[in-house]
Amino acid sequence: MLERSSSSYRRRWGRSGALGFVLPAALVAVVFAWLVGLVRVPGLESPVPGVHAQIGGVPAARLEAAKASLNAIAVKGRAPKTGYTRAQFGQAWADTDRNGCDTRNDILGRDLADPTFKEGTRNCLVLSGTLHDPYTGKTIEFRRGERSADVQIDHVVPLSDAWQKGAQQWTAEKRLEFANDPANLRSADGQANQDKGDGDLATWLPPNKAFRCEYAVDVVEVKGEYGLWMTQGEHDKAGELLAACRAE
């Protein structure tokens, strides 16, 4: 009788002992994820140096302004894409600032290091230059011609995304302005731009993690400036990214 009781006790202890081992292991895994920045606990920052620098940072004043702007951005469902075409945003790369250069060349001239220009174009037509691509971290040598598409001009807030989140109600003039606004344009690796498509913050982020903070701030600034809304998923992701940004 005593022997059976002892055996029964050992069986019960074995089960509880195993459970006691599993629970601390799971807890350790969660704590580790928090320490390295994979899991965020509201109001409780990881003490490990560098964790919050993983997605980069922006100046503190710009970050705080972006957070305030995000709070003011409306949250709604995505409207139908019905009626969207690129032509809804006017002539591609129109010279909206009337400086004599089309928008694509303006942005290439702004973003490329050591750009060269075709003679006789008043430094408008970019022939070559070096792009230090923030989306991928790659260095790309741009040469006009067969490989022009290696560097493309990305709409930070894609035109299709804007169409589904407020731009359908805009005037044609405002859509043209939006499509050519330098604040919403960035030279980027061609393949990365193709991979992004019309993705928003909830569906696409730059492969280069160190640039994700600045990218999220760019999106929030543009959407706030133009009164575009976000879906709940995008708004949540924007808040998560801004919370993880480093204030510089």
Short mmCIF file of C-alpha atoms in Angstrom, two decimals, residues 8-185:
data_model
loop_
_atom_site.label_atom_id
_atom_site.label_comp_id
_atom_site.label_asym_id
_atom_site.label_seq_id
_atom_site.Cartn_x
_atom_site.Cartn_y
_atom_site.Cartn_z
CA SER A 8 1.57 7.51 -7.41
CA TYR A 9 3.33 10.49 -5.84
CA ARG A 10 6.28 10.09 -8.18
CA ARG A 11 3.96 10.07 -11.19
CA ARG A 12 2.20 13.23 -10.02
CA TRP A 13 5.53 14.93 -9.26
CA GLY A 14 6.85 13.97 -12.65
CA ARG A 15 3.95 15.63 -14.41
CA SER A 16 4.08 18.79 -12.33
CA GLY A 17 7.87 18.85 -12.55
CA ALA A 18 7.75 18.71 -16.33
CA LEU A 19 5.13 21.45 -16.39
CA GLY A 20 7.23 23.51 -14.03
CA PHE A 21 10.12 23.17 -16.46
CA VAL A 22 8.08 24.10 -19.54
CA LEU A 23 6.55 27.26 -18.10
CA PRO A 24 9.86 28.91 -17.14
CA ALA A 25 11.27 28.02 -20.58
CA ALA A 26 8.37 29.77 -22.30
CA LEU A 27 8.76 32.75 -19.98
CA VAL A 28 12.47 32.95 -20.75
CA ALA A 29 11.70 32.94 -24.47
CA VAL A 30 9.28 35.85 -24.08
CA VAL A 31 11.72 37.83 -21.95
CA PHE A 32 14.48 37.22 -24.47
CA ALA A 33 12.26 38.40 -27.32
CA TRP A 34 11.51 41.57 -25.35
CA LEU A 35 15.19 42.18 -24.62
CA VAL A 36 16.22 41.96 -28.26
CA GLY A 37 13.30 44.06 -29.44
CA LEU A 38 11.17 41.37 -31.11
CA VAL A 39 8.34 41.96 -28.64
CA ARG A 40 7.34 45.36 -27.27
CA VAL A 41 5.71 45.77 -23.86
CA PRO A 42 3.84 49.10 -23.57
CA GLY A 43 5.50 51.32 -20.99
CA LEU A 44 8.41 48.94 -20.47
CA GLU A 45 11.50 49.56 -22.59
CA SER A 46 14.22 46.99 -23.15
CA PRO A 47 17.40 47.81 -21.18
CA VAL A 48 19.65 46.35 -23.89
CA PRO A 49 21.63 49.11 -25.67
CA GLY A 50 20.94 49.44 -29.38
CA VAL A 51 17.66 47.53 -29.46
CA HIS A 52 15.65 50.59 -30.44
CA ALA A 53 18.18 51.60 -33.08
CA GLN A 54 17.38 48.55 -35.19
CA ILE A 55 14.97 50.40 -37.47
CA GLY A 56 16.92 53.67 -37.40
CA GLY A 57 15.86 57.07 -36.24
CA VAL A 58 15.02 60.66 -37.13
CA PRO A 59 15.49 63.98 -35.31
CA ALA A 60 13.45 64.09 -32.12
CA ALA A 61 11.33 67.06 -33.23
CA ARG A 62 10.43 65.35 -36.50
CA LEU A 63 9.53 62.14 -34.69
CA GLU A 64 7.24 63.90 -32.22
CA ALA A 65 5.58 65.79 -35.06
CA ALA A 66 5.00 62.51 -36.91
CA LYS A 67 3.42 60.94 -33.84
CA ALA A 68 1.08 63.91 -33.50
CA SER A 69 0.24 63.71 -37.20
CA LEU A 70 -0.50 60.00 -36.95
CA ASN A 71 -2.96 60.64 -34.12
CA ALA A 72 -4.86 62.99 -36.42
CA ILE A 73 -5.01 60.62 -39.41
CA ALA A 74 -8.44 59.09 -39.89
CA VAL A 75 -8.84 55.31 -39.79
CA LYS A 76 -11.21 53.87 -42.40
CA GLY A 77 -11.59 50.88 -44.63
CA ARG A 78 -9.92 50.80 -48.03
CA ALA A 79 -12.24 52.16 -50.74
CA PRO A 80 -12.69 50.18 -53.98
CA LYS A 81 -9.97 50.57 -56.59
CA THR A 82 -12.65 51.07 -59.22
CA GLY A 83 -11.75 53.77 -61.73
CA TYR A 84 -8.06 53.94 -60.85
CA THR A 85 -5.54 54.47 -63.63
CA ARG A 86 -2.19 56.20 -63.60
CA ALA A 87 -3.77 58.85 -65.83
CA GLN A 88 -6.01 59.91 -62.92
CA PHE A 89 -2.90 61.60 -61.51
CA GLY A 90 -2.08 63.48 -64.69
CA GLN A 91 0.86 63.38 -67.07
CA ALA A 92 3.65 61.22 -65.68
CA TRP A 93 6.58 63.28 -64.40
CA ALA A 94 5.09 66.59 -65.45
CA ASP A 95 7.18 69.71 -64.85
CA THR A 96 4.86 70.98 -62.13
CA ASP A 97 7.45 73.29 -60.57
CA ARG A 98 8.15 74.84 -64.00
CA ASN A 99 11.91 74.70 -63.66
CA GLY A 100 12.32 73.31 -67.16
CA CYS A 101 13.06 69.74 -65.98
CA ASP A 102 10.64 66.86 -65.68
CA THR A 103 10.03 65.45 -62.21
CA ARG A 104 11.87 62.16 -62.79
CA ASN A 105 15.09 63.97 -63.65
CA ASP A 106 14.61 66.41 -60.78
CA ILE A 107 14.50 63.50 -58.34
CA LEU A 108 17.42 61.66 -59.93
CA GLY A 109 19.47 64.85 -59.76
CA ARG A 110 18.53 65.27 -56.12
CA ASP A 111 19.16 61.70 -54.97
CA LEU A 112 22.14 60.50 -57.02
CA ALA A 113 25.69 61.18 -55.90
CA ASP A 114 27.93 62.80 -58.53
CA PRO A 115 25.26 63.06 -61.23
CA THR A 116 26.25 63.91 -64.79
CA PHE A 117 23.90 65.65 -67.21
CA LYS A 118 23.45 65.73 -70.95
CA GLU A 119 24.94 68.87 -72.45
CA GLY A 120 22.47 71.44 -73.63
CA THR A 121 19.70 70.39 -71.21
CA ARG A 122 20.46 73.00 -68.55
CA ASN A 123 21.43 70.20 -66.13
CA CYS A 124 18.06 68.49 -66.59
CA LEU A 125 18.67 65.17 -68.31
CA VAL A 126 20.60 62.92 -65.90
CA LEU A 127 22.97 60.56 -67.68
CA SER A 128 24.69 58.84 -64.77
CA GLY A 129 25.27 58.86 -61.03
CA THR A 130 25.50 56.67 -57.96
CA LEU A 131 22.52 55.76 -55.83
CA HIS A 132 23.07 54.72 -52.23
CA ASP A 133 19.67 53.06 -52.08
CA PRO A 134 18.03 53.46 -48.65
CA TYR A 135 15.45 50.73 -49.31
CA THR A 136 17.98 47.93 -49.79
CA GLY A 137 21.29 49.38 -48.62
CA LYS A 138 22.77 48.68 -52.06
CA THR A 139 25.02 50.99 -54.05
CA ILE A 140 23.74 51.18 -57.62
CA GLU A 141 25.51 52.75 -60.57
CA PHE A 142 22.88 54.48 -62.69
CA ARG A 143 23.47 54.73 -66.43
CA ARG A 144 20.79 56.08 -68.75
CA GLY A 145 19.95 53.64 -71.51
CA GLU A 146 19.23 49.93 -71.40
CA ARG A 147 19.65 49.80 -67.62
CA SER A 148 17.78 52.98 -66.70
CA ALA A 149 15.23 50.85 -64.85
CA ASP A 150 17.87 49.77 -62.33
CA VAL A 151 16.96 53.01 -60.54
CA GLN A 152 13.27 53.91 -60.42
CA ILE A 153 11.34 56.72 -58.79
CA ASP A 154 9.11 55.40 -56.02
CA HIS A 155 5.98 57.12 -54.78
CA VAL A 156 6.42 56.74 -51.02
CA VAL A 157 2.64 56.70 -50.73
CA PRO A 158 1.67 54.80 -53.90
CA LEU A 159 -0.83 56.45 -56.21
CA SER A 160 -3.16 53.46 -56.10
CA ASP A 161 -3.06 53.44 -52.30
CA ALA A 162 -3.83 57.16 -52.25
CA TRP A 163 -6.72 56.62 -54.68
CA GLN A 164 -8.27 54.09 -52.30
CA LYS A 165 -7.77 56.30 -49.25
CA GLY A 166 -9.11 59.67 -50.21
CA ALA A 167 -7.66 60.82 -53.53
CA GLN A 168 -10.76 59.81 -55.50
CA GLN A 169 -12.43 62.91 -54.10
CA TRP A 170 -9.58 65.27 -55.07
CA THR A 171 -9.47 67.61 -58.01
CA ALA A 172 -7.32 66.64 -60.98
CA GLU A 173 -4.93 69.48 -60.08
CA LYS A 174 -4.39 68.13 -56.57
CA ARG A 175 -3.75 64.61 -57.85
CA LEU A 176 -1.18 65.97 -60.31
CA GLU A 177 0.52 67.87 -57.49
CA PHE A 178 0.58 64.76 -55.30
CA ALA A 179 2.08 62.56 -58.03
CA ASN A 180 4.94 65.02 -58.53
CA ASP A 181 5.54 66.20 -54.97
CA PRO A 182 9.25 65.69 -54.12
CA ALA A 183 8.26 64.89 -50.54
CA ASN A 184 6.47 61.78 -51.84
CA LEU A 185 9.21 60.71 -54.28
#
